[in-house]
CSV table of C-alpha atoms and ligand atoms in Angstrom, one decimal:
chain,number,residue,atom,x,y,z
A,1,MET,CA,68.9,90.1,106.1
A,2,LYS,CA,69.4,93.8,108.2
A,3,TYR,CA,73.4,94.5,109.1
A,4,GLN,CA,72.8,97.9,110.9
A,5,ARG,CA,75.1,96.6,114.0
A,6,SER,CA,77.7,95.0,111.9
A,7,SER,CA,77.8,98.5,110.4
A,8,ALA,CA,77.9,100.4,113.3
A,9,LEU,CA,80.7,97.8,115.1
A,10,PHE,CA,83.1,98.2,111.8
A,11,GLU,CA,82.6,101.7,112.1
A,12,GLU,CA,84.0,101.5,116.1
A,13,ALA,CA,86.2,99.0,114.9
A,14,TYR,CA,87.9,101.2,112.2
A,15,LYS,CA,88.8,103.6,114.6
A,16,TYR,CA,91.2,101.2,116.7
A,17,ILE,CA,92.4,98.2,114.8
A,18,PRO,CA,93.9,98.8,110.9
A,19,GLY,CA,91.0,98.5,108.3
A,20,GLY,CA,88.6,97.5,111.1
A,21,VAL,CA,89.9,93.8,111.1
A,22,ASN,CA,92.6,91.6,112.1
A,23,SER,CA,93.3,90.0,109.3
A,24,PRO,CA,92.8,91.7,105.7
A,25,VAL,CA,90.5,89.1,104.2
A,26,ARG,CA,87.9,89.4,106.8
A,27,ALA,CA,87.2,93.3,105.6
A,28,PHE,CA,85.5,91.8,102.4
A,29,LYS,CA,87.7,94.0,100.4
A,30,SER,CA,87.5,91.2,97.6
A,31,VAL,CA,83.9,91.1,97.2
A,32,GLY,CA,82.9,94.5,98.7
A,33,GLY,CA,80.3,96.0,101.5
A,34,VAL,CA,80.6,96.2,104.8
A,35,PRO,CA,82.0,92.8,107.0
A,36,VAL,CA,80.1,91.2,108.9
A,37,PHE,CA,80.8,90.7,112.5
A,38,MET,CA,80.1,87.3,114.1
A,39,LYS,CA,79.1,86.9,117.9
A,40,SER,CA,78.5,83.2,118.1
A,41,ALA,CA,78.9,79.7,116.4
A,42,LYS,CA,77.6,76.2,116.4
A,43,GLY,CA,77.9,73.3,114.7
A,44,ALA,CA,77.1,74.2,111.0
A,45,TYR,CA,76.1,77.8,111.8
A,46,LEU,CA,77.5,81.4,112.6
A,47,THR,CA,75.2,83.9,114.3
A,48,ASP,CA,76.1,87.5,113.6
A,49,ALA,CA,75.8,90.7,115.6
A,50,ASP,CA,72.2,91.1,113.8
A,51,ASP,CA,71.1,88.0,114.8
A,52,ASN,CA,70.9,86.5,111.3
A,53,THR,CA,72.5,82.9,110.7
A,54,TYR,CA,74.4,81.4,107.9
A,55,VAL,CA,75.4,78.2,107.0
A,56,ASP,CA,79.3,78.5,107.7
A,57,TYR,CA,81.8,77.5,104.4
A,58,ILE,CA,84.7,78.9,105.9
A,59,ASN,CA,84.7,77.6,109.7
A,60,SER,CA,87.6,79.6,110.6
A,61,TRP,CA,89.6,79.2,107.5
A,62,GLY,CA,89.5,74.8,108.1
A,63,PRO,CA,90.0,74.6,112.4
A,64,ALA,CA,85.9,74.2,112.6
A,65,ILE,CA,86.5,70.6,110.7
A,66,LEU,CA,84.3,69.1,113.3
A,67,GLY,CA,81.5,72.0,113.0
A,68,HIS,CA,81.9,75.0,115.4
A,69,THR,CA,82.0,74.4,119.6
A,70,HIS,CA,82.0,70.4,119.3
A,71,PRO,CA,80.5,69.4,122.7
A,72,GLU,CA,83.3,67.2,123.6
A,73,VAL,CA,86.1,69.3,122.3
A,74,LEU,CA,84.2,72.2,124.6
A,75,GLU,CA,84.3,69.9,127.7
A,76,GLU,CA,88.0,68.9,127.6
A,77,LEU,CA,88.5,72.5,127.1
A,78,LYS,CA,87.0,73.5,130.1
A,79,ILE,CA,88.3,71.3,132.3
A,80,GLN,CA,92.1,72.2,131.1
A,81,ALA,CA,91.7,76.0,131.3
A,82,GLU,CA,90.2,75.1,135.4
A,83,LYS,CA,93.9,73.8,135.3
A,84,GLY,CA,96.0,76.8,133.8
A,85,PHE,CA,96.0,79.1,130.6
A,86,SER,CA,99.7,78.9,129.9
A,87,PHE,CA,102.9,77.6,131.6
A,88,GLY,CA,105.9,78.3,129.8
A,89,ALA,CA,107.3,75.0,130.9
A,90,PRO,CA,107.2,71.9,129.0
A,91,THR,CA,103.7,69.6,129.8
A,92,GLU,CA,103.0,65.9,129.3
A,93,LEU,CA,100.0,67.1,127.1
A,94,GLU,CA,102.7,68.8,124.5
A,95,THR,CA,104.1,65.0,124.2
A,96,GLU,CA,101.0,63.5,124.0
A,97,ILE,CA,99.7,65.7,121.0
A,98,ALA,CA,103.5,65.2,119.6
A,99,LYS,CA,103.3,61.5,120.1
A,100,PHE,CA,99.8,61.4,118.4
A,101,ILE,CA,100.7,63.0,115.4
A,102,THR,CA,104.0,61.3,114.7
A,103,GLU,CA,102.5,57.9,115.3
A,104,ASN,CA,99.5,58.5,113.0
A,105,VAL,CA,101.2,60.5,110.0
A,106,PRO,CA,104.0,59.2,107.8
A,107,ASN,CA,107.2,59.7,107.8
A,108,ILE,CA,107.4,62.5,110.5
A,109,ASP,CA,109.2,61.3,113.6
A,110,GLN,CA,109.1,65.3,115.3
A,111,ILE,CA,107.1,67.6,115.3
A,112,ARG,CA,107.5,71.3,116.5
A,113,MET,CA,104.6,73.2,117.8
A,114,VAL,CA,104.3,77.1,117.1
A,115,SER,CA,101.6,79.4,117.4
A,116,SER,CA,100.2,80.0,113.7
A,117,GLY,CA,100.9,78.6,110.1
A,118,THR,CA,103.0,81.5,109.3
A,119,GLU,CA,105.3,80.6,112.2
A,120,ALA,CA,105.3,77.1,110.9
A,121,CYS,CA,106.1,77.8,107.4
A,122,MET,CA,108.8,80.3,107.7
A,123,SER,CA,110.7,78.4,110.8
A,124,ALA,CA,110.2,75.2,108.0
A,125,ILE,CA,112.3,77.4,105.4
A,126,ARG,CA,114.8,78.3,108.1
A,127,LEU,CA,115.5,74.7,108.8
A,128,ALA,CA,116.0,73.7,105.4
A,129,ARG,CA,118.3,76.1,105.0
A,130,GLY,CA,120.3,75.2,108.2
A,131,PHE,CA,120.2,71.6,107.2
A,132,THR,CA,121.5,72.0,103.6
A,133,GLY,CA,123.4,75.2,104.0
A,134,ARG,CA,121.7,76.7,101.0
A,135,ASP,CA,119.8,80.0,100.7
A,136,LYS,CA,117.3,80.1,97.8
A,137,PHE,CA,113.5,78.1,98.0
A,138,ILE,CA,111.0,77.7,95.6
A,139,LYS,CA,107.5,78.7,95.9
A,140,PHE,CA,104.6,78.7,93.6
A,141,GLU,CA,102.7,81.6,92.4
A,142,GLY,CA,99.2,81.7,93.9
A,143,CYS,CA,100.5,79.8,97.1
A,144,TYR,CA,100.2,81.4,100.4
A,145,HIS,CA,102.3,80.1,103.4
A,146,GLY,CA,101.8,83.0,105.9
A,147,HIS,CA,103.1,86.5,106.0
A,148,SER,CA,106.8,86.2,106.8
A,149,ASP,CA,109.1,88.2,104.4
A,150,SER,CA,110.2,85.2,102.3
A,151,PHE,CA,106.9,84.3,101.5
A,152,LEU,CA,105.4,87.9,100.2
A,153,ILE,CA,107.0,87.8,96.9
A,154,LYS,CA,105.8,88.2,93.6
A,155,ALA,CA,107.3,86.7,90.3
A,156,GLY,CA,110.0,88.4,88.7
A,157,SER,CA,110.6,89.3,85.4
A,158,GLY,CA,111.9,86.2,83.7
A,159,ALA,CA,110.7,83.0,84.7
A,160,ALA,CA,114.4,81.5,85.9
A,161,THR,CA,115.0,84.8,87.6
A,162,PHE,CA,114.3,85.3,91.5
A,163,GLY,CA,111.4,87.2,92.8
A,164,ASN,CA,110.3,90.9,93.4
A,165,PRO,CA,108.7,92.0,96.9
A,166,ASN,CA,105.0,91.7,97.1
A,167,SER,CA,104.3,93.9,99.6
A,168,PRO,CA,106.2,97.2,101.2
A,169,GLY,CA,108.7,96.3,103.9
A,170,VAL,CA,109.8,93.1,102.1
A,171,THR,CA,113.5,93.9,101.1
A,172,PRO,CA,115.2,93.0,97.6
A,173,GLY,CA,117.7,91.3,99.6
A,174,THR,CA,114.8,89.1,100.9
A,175,ALA,CA,113.3,88.9,97.3
A,176,LYS,CA,116.1,87.5,96.1
A,177,ASP,CA,116.5,84.4,97.7
A,178,THR,CA,112.8,83.2,96.8
A,179,LEU,CA,112.3,81.7,93.5
A,180,LEU,CA,108.7,81.4,91.8
A,181,ALA,CA,107.0,79.2,89.3
A,182,ARG,CA,103.5,78.4,87.8
A,183,TYR,CA,101.8,76.1,90.0
A,184,ASN,CA,102.0,72.2,87.8
A,185,ASP,CA,104.5,74.0,85.8
A,186,PHE,CA,107.4,71.5,85.8
A,187,GLU,CA,109.5,73.0,83.6
A,188,GLN,CA,109.9,75.9,85.0
A,189,VAL,CA,110.9,74.0,88.0
A,190,GLU,CA,113.1,72.4,86.0
A,191,ASP,CA,114.7,75.4,84.5
A,192,LEU,CA,114.9,77.1,88.4
A,193,PHE,CA,117.3,74.0,89.3
A,194,ARG,CA,119.4,74.6,86.2
A,195,HIS,CA,119.7,78.4,86.8
A,196,HIS,CA,120.6,77.9,90.1
A,197,GLN,CA,122.3,74.4,90.6
A,198,GLY,CA,123.4,74.2,94.2
A,199,GLU,CA,121.8,76.9,95.7
A,200,ILE,CA,118.3,75.7,96.2
A,201,ALA,CA,117.2,74.6,100.0
A,202,ALA,CA,113.6,73.9,99.6
A,203,ILE,CA,110.7,73.7,97.4
A,204,ILE,CA,107.2,74.7,99.3
A,205,ILE,CA,104.0,73.8,97.9
A,206,GLU,CA,100.5,73.5,99.1
A,207,PRO,CA,99.8,70.1,97.5
A,208,VAL,CA,96.1,71.0,97.4
A,209,ALA,CA,96.3,74.9,96.9
A,210,GLY,CA,93.7,76.6,98.6
A,211,ASN,CA,94.6,80.5,98.4
A,212,MET,CA,93.9,80.9,94.9
A,213,GLY,CA,91.0,79.0,95.4
A,214,CYS,CA,90.9,75.5,95.0
A,215,VAL,CA,93.6,74.2,92.6
A,216,LEU,CA,94.8,70.7,92.4
A,217,PRO,CA,98.1,69.3,91.7
A,218,GLU,CA,98.1,67.5,87.8
A,219,ASN,CA,100.0,65.1,85.7
A,220,ASN,CA,102.1,63.5,88.9
A,221,PHE,CA,103.5,67.3,89.7
A,222,LEU,CA,103.8,66.5,93.6
A,223,GLN,CA,105.8,62.9,92.1
A,224,LYS,CA,108.0,65.0,89.8
A,225,LEU,CA,108.8,67.7,92.5
A,226,ARG,CA,110.2,64.8,94.8
A,227,LYS,CA,112.4,63.5,92.1
A,228,ILE,CA,113.7,66.4,91.1
A,229,CYS,CA,114.4,67.8,94.8
A,230,ASP,CA,115.9,64.2,95.0
A,231,GLU,CA,118.5,64.7,92.4
A,232,ASN,CA,119.4,68.1,93.7
A,233,GLY,CA,119.7,67.6,97.2
A,234,ALA,CA,116.8,70.2,97.9
A,235,LEU,CA,113.9,69.4,100.5
A,236,LEU,CA,110.1,69.2,99.8
A,237,ILE,CA,108.3,71.3,102.3
A,238,PHE,CA,104.2,70.4,102.1
A,239,ASP,CA,102.4,73.0,103.3
A,240,GLU,CA,99.7,71.4,105.2
A,241,VAL,CA,98.1,74.2,106.9
A,242,MET,CA,95.2,73.6,105.3
A,243,THR,CA,95.2,70.3,104.2
A,244,GLY,CA,96.8,68.3,107.3
A,245,PHE,CA,94.0,66.6,108.6
A,246,ARG,CA,91.5,67.3,105.8
A,247,LEU,CA,91.9,65.6,102.7
A,248,ALA,CA,93.3,62.5,105.1
A,249,PHE,CA,94.3,61.8,108.5
A,250,GLY,CA,97.7,61.8,107.1
A,251,GLY,CA,97.3,64.7,104.7
A,252,ALA,CA,98.4,65.1,101.3
A,253,GLN,CA,101.1,62.8,101.9
A,254,GLU,CA,98.8,59.9,102.3
A,255,LEU,CA,96.1,60.6,99.4
A,256,TYR,CA,98.8,61.5,97.0
A,257,ASN,CA,101.6,58.9,98.4
A,258,VAL,CA,104.6,61.3,98.1
A,259,LYS,CA,106.9,61.7,100.9
A,260,ALA,CA,107.7,65.3,101.9
A,261,ASP,CA,110.9,66.3,103.8
A,262,LEU,CA,109.2,68.6,106.0
A,263,VAL,CA,105.3,69.1,106.6
A,264,THR,CA,103.9,72.2,108.1
A,265,TYR,CA,100.6,72.2,109.8
A,266,GLY,CA,98.1,74.6,111.6
A,267,LYS,CA,94.2,75.1,111.9
A,268,VAL,CA,93.0,71.7,112.5
A,269,ILE,CA,95.4,70.7,114.8
A,270,GLY,CA,94.0,73.7,117.2
A,271,GLY,CA,90.7,72.7,117.2
A,272,GLY,CA,90.0,76.8,116.7
A,273,LEU,CA,92.7,77.9,119.1
A,274,PRO,CA,95.9,79.6,118.0
A,275,VAL,CA,98.6,77.0,116.6
A,276,GLY,CA,100.5,75.8,113.8
A,277,ALA,CA,103.6,73.0,113.6
A,278,PHE,CA,106.4,71.8,111.5
A,279,ALA,CA,107.6,68.2,111.5
A,280,GLY,CA,109.8,65.9,109.8
A,281,ARG,CA,112.3,62.9,110.0
A,282,ASN,CA,115.1,63.0,113.0
A,283,GLU,CA,117.9,63.6,110.6
A,284,ILE,CA,116.5,67.3,109.6
A,285,MET,CA,114.3,67.7,113.0
A,286,ASP,CA,117.4,67.7,115.2
A,287,HIS,CA,118.9,70.7,113.8
A,288,LEU,CA,116.5,72.3,115.5
A,289,ALA,CA,117.5,74.2,119.0
A,290,PRO,CA,117.8,73.3,121.5
A,291,LYS,CA,119.3,70.2,120.1
A,292,GLY,CA,120.9,71.8,116.9
A,293,GLY,CA,122.0,75.0,115.7
A,294,VAL,CA,118.9,76.5,113.9
A,295,TYR,CA,117.0,78.9,116.4
A,296,GLN,CA,113.2,79.1,116.5
A,297,ALA,CA,111.3,79.5,119.7
A,298,GLY,CA,107.7,80.8,120.8
A,299,THR,CA,106.3,82.0,124.2
A,300,LEU,CA,102.7,80.2,123.2
A,301,SER,CA,104.1,77.4,121.7
A,302,GLY,CA,102.5,74.4,122.8
A,303,ASN,CA,100.1,75.8,124.7
A,304,PRO,CA,97.6,73.7,126.8
A,305,LEU,CA,94.2,75.0,125.8
A,306,ALA,CA,95.5,74.8,122.1
A,307,MET,CA,96.8,71.4,122.6
A,308,ARG,CA,93.9,70.0,124.1
A,309,ALA,CA,91.3,71.3,121.8
A,310,GLY,CA,93.5,70.1,119.1
A,311,LEU,CA,94.5,66.7,120.5
A,312,LYS,CA,90.7,65.9,121.5
A,313,THR,CA,89.5,66.9,117.5
A,314,LEU,CA,92.2,64.5,116.3
A,315,GLN,CA,91.2,61.6,118.3
A,316,ILE,CA,87.2,62.4,117.3
A,317,ILE,CA,88.5,62.2,114.0
A,318,LYS,CA,91.0,59.3,114.2
A,319,ASN,CA,87.8,57.1,115.9
A,320,ASP,CA,85.6,57.8,113.1
A,321,PRO,CA,86.6,55.6,110.3
A,322,GLU,CA,84.0,57.1,107.7
A,323,PHE,CA,84.8,60.8,108.6
A,324,PHE,CA,87.0,61.5,105.5
A,325,ASN,CA,84.3,59.8,103.6
A,326,ARG,CA,81.7,61.2,104.5
A,327,LEU,CA,83.0,64.9,104.4
A,328,ALA,CA,84.0,63.7,100.9
A,329,LYS,CA,80.5,62.8,100.1
A,330,THR,CA,79.3,65.8,101.2
A,331,THR,CA,81.4,67.8,99.2
A,332,GLU,CA,80.8,65.7,96.1
A,333,THR,CA,76.9,66.4,96.5
A,334,LEU,CA,77.6,70.2,96.8
A,335,ASP,CA,79.7,70.3,93.7
A,336,LEU,CA,77.5,68.3,91.3
A,337,GLU,CA,74.1,69.5,92.5
A,338,ILE,CA,75.6,73.6,92.9
A,339,GLY,CA,77.1,72.8,89.4
A,340,LYS,CA,73.9,71.3,88.0
A,341,ILE,CA,72.1,74.5,89.2
A,342,LEU,CA,75.0,76.8,87.6
A,343,SER,CA,74.4,74.7,84.3
A,344,GLU,CA,70.6,75.4,84.1
A,345,LYS,CA,71.3,78.9,84.2
A,346,GLY,CA,73.7,79.1,81.8
A,347,ILE,CA,76.7,80.4,84.0
A,348,GLU,CA,80.0,79.7,82.8
A,349,HIS,CA,81.9,78.0,85.7
A,350,ARG,CA,84.5,75.3,86.8
A,351,ILE,CA,84.0,73.5,90.4
A,352,ASN,CA,87.5,72.2,91.6
A,353,ARG,CA,87.6,70.1,94.6
A,354,LYS,CA,89.7,67.3,96.6
A,355,GLY,CA,88.3,65.7,99.6
A,356,SER,CA,86.6,68.7,101.8
A,357,MET,CA,87.9,71.6,99.9
A,358,MET,CA,86.4,73.1,96.9
A,359,SER,CA,86.0,76.1,95.2
A,360,VAL,CA,83.5,77.5,92.4
A,361,PHE,CA,85.5,79.4,89.7
A,362,PHE,CA,83.3,81.6,87.1
A,363,HIS,CA,85.3,80.6,84.2
A,364,ILE,CA,84.9,78.8,81.4
A,365,ASN,CA,88.4,76.8,81.1
A,366,ALA,CA,89.8,74.9,83.8
A,367,VAL,CA,91.7,76.5,86.6
A,368,SER,CA,95.2,74.7,87.1
A,369,ASN,CA,97.1,77.8,88.2
A,370,PHE,CA,97.1,81.4,89.7
A,371,ASP,CA,96.7,83.0,86.0
A,372,GLU,CA,94.0,81.0,85.0
A,373,ALA,CA,92.4,81.7,88.6
A,374,GLN,CA,93.0,85.9,88.0
A,375,ASN,CA,91.1,85.2,84.7
A,376,ALA,CA,87.9,84.0,86.3
A,377,ASN,CA,85.1,86.4,86.6
A,378,HIS,CA,85.5,87.8,90.2
A,379,ALA,CA,83.0,90.3,89.6
A,380,LEU,CA,80.5,87.7,89.0
A,381,PHE,CA,81.9,85.8,92.0
A,382,ASN,CA,81.4,89.2,94.3
A,383,ASN,CA,77.7,89.3,93.2
A,384,PHE,CA,77.2,85.2,94.0
A,385,PHE,CA,79.0,85.9,97.3
A,386,HIS,CA,76.3,88.6,98.4
A,387,GLN,CA,73.5,86.9,97.1
A,388,MET,CA,74.5,83.5,98.9
A,389,LEU,CA,74.8,85.9,102.0
A,390,THR,CA,71.9,87.1,102.0
A,391,ASN,CA,70.2,84.1,101.8
A,392,GLY,CA,71.9,82.9,104.7
A,393,ILE,CA,75.0,80.9,103.4
A,394,TYR,CA,78.4,82.5,104.3
A,395,LEU,CA,81.4,81.8,101.6
A,396,PRO,CA,84.5,82.9,101.6
A,397,PRO,CA,84.5,86.5,100.6
A,398,SER,CA,86.9,86.1,97.8
A,399,GLY,CA,87.1,84.3,95.0
A,400,TYR,CA,90.6,83.1,95.8
A,401,GLU,CA,90.0,81.4,98.2
A,402,THR,CA,88.8,77.3,99.2
A,403,TYR,CA,85.5,76.2,100.9
A,404,PHE,CA,86.1,74.6,104.0
A,405,ILE,CA,83.6,71.8,104.5
A,406,SER,CA,82.6,70.9,108.1
A,407,ASP,CA,81.5,67.5,109.6
A,408,ALA,CA,78.7,69.4,110.8
A,409,ILE,CA,77.0,70.1,107.1
A,410,LYS,CA,74.4,67.5,106.8
A,411,ASP,CA,71.2,67.1,104.2
A,412,LYS,CA,69.2,70.2,105.8
A,413,GLU,CA,72.5,72.4,105.2
A,414,ILE,CA,72.8,71.3,101.5
A,415,ASP,CA,69.5,71.7,101.0
A,416,MET,CA,69.6,75.1,102.3
A,417,THR,CA,72.6,75.9,100.3
A,418,LEU,CA,71.4,74.6,97.1
A,419,GLU,CA,68.1,76.9,97.3
A,420,ALA,CA,70.3,79.7,98.0
A,421,VAL,CA,72.2,79.0,94.5
A,422,ARG,CA,69.0,78.6,92.8
A,423,LYS,CA,68.1,82.1,93.8
A,424,PHE,CA,70.8,83.4,92.4
A,425,GLN,CA,70.1,86.0,89.7
A,426,TYR,CA,73.2,87.5,87.6
A,427,SER,CA,72.7,90.1,84.7
B,1,KE4,C1,98.1,77.0,102.8
B,1,KE4,C2,98.6,77.9,104.5
B,1,KE4,N1,99.5,78.0,104.9
B,1,KE4,C3,99.8,79.2,105.9
B,1,KE4,C4,99.0,79.7,106.2
B,1,KE4,C5,99.1,80.9,107.1
B,1,KE4,O1,98.5,80.4,108.7
B,1,KE4,P1,98.6,81.6,109.6
B,1,KE4,O2,99.6,82.4,109.9
B,1,KE4,O3,96.9,82.5,108.9
B,1,KE4,O4,98.0,80.7,111.0
B,1,KE4,C6,97.5,79.9,105.5
B,1,KE4,C7,96.5,81.2,105.8
B,1,KE4,N2,95.3,80.6,105.3
B,1,KE4,C8,94.4,81.8,105.6
B,1,KE4,C9,93.1,81.5,104.6
B,1,KE4,N3,93.7,81.5,103.2
B,1,KE4,C10,94.3,82.2,106.9
B,1,KE4,C11,92.9,83.2,106.8
B,1,KE4,C12,93.6,84.6,106.8
B,1,KE4,O5,94.6,85.1,106.5
B,1,KE4,O6,92.5,85.4,107.7
B,1,KE4,C13,97.4,78.8,104.9
B,1,KE4,O7,96.2,78.5,104.5
């Protein structure tokens, strides 16, 4: 692989864009080296500025679940664009996608569209606070809900104390209302409710975590969170920005048969265009402006191009009864075959997988929370990442990310991926 053009583009970008990128993870800081600049994508493949091609396991961090530039989505997007890009007024199309989602996902009556997952999650927290009249909420270490101040918090000193800012610019005043617990540690959640009785508006969780690598809920963790929220009058918020319409059509709510009070979405529901959403039952959503007092707004919320791309993507998925089984089977094959090769090489590893989400941890122990994810061998992952890249396989450039399998990954791409793993040499 040659990267001259990407290197030159990165140098130029660095002059005008902070760190040369519009989102930090793209800069390859975690894995080192120069980020690859992409210029086109089709199906399972990306093409970079030097005309190298890659099998893509990021898929725009989830949206391209059908594969890139799906012809039917592209066709409908062209037709929609001819009608106008954005009106700043209600459109029938917004009702059509809202109806489609609320009729096909359990336990949600209304949905509000926004333009990013961050907006969706920050709005869901505000709505939960407005609905309950309480200030605090619980999040889990290693879960990412976007870059709103309340989420950029790291664990405080004691298990039951509030968090500390995890970024300059986040104030202690904000941090004090965010409580932290370890993923899969129900005792810590019980402690927090005991220490902060009557103060906790909500728990927000990635029902299958993807932002510390793929980490799954264990020992009925989600069911226990549902119960403790009911016992304490707090709302359970599932952040399904990643898992929504990826794990099942009804997302993690369907897969784990756990009803959340609010659910956030993003990524897949925009088909690759900017989108986010939050949804819930009427009793809660009716508190949202302009019907209720909880304010939330957005110039491009419900943008017709994003709605058209998202609705067509969801319709294609819905009309294919084998879609999720096929994705899960592809992911299972990758898991088992990659695992076999790494074992033959004598490389300690753990592969966590759920549906079409998976990640490889170079770790001898199971990875059930962020501490254990941090203890994995990230230097070895970085080496693995670059060798896979050189061999035409584009993995997420961090050991703290899940892979996003698309329906465009077929036997040929699996074989290419396994061939690259076989070539992996480590010292
Ligand atoms: C579960 C979950 N909730 C919320 C968000 C934030 O969504 P955005 O604001 O980036 O659209 C995300 C964003 N995911 C990252 C990938 N780890 C986006 C990639 C990036 O930050 O560039 C998410 O995974």
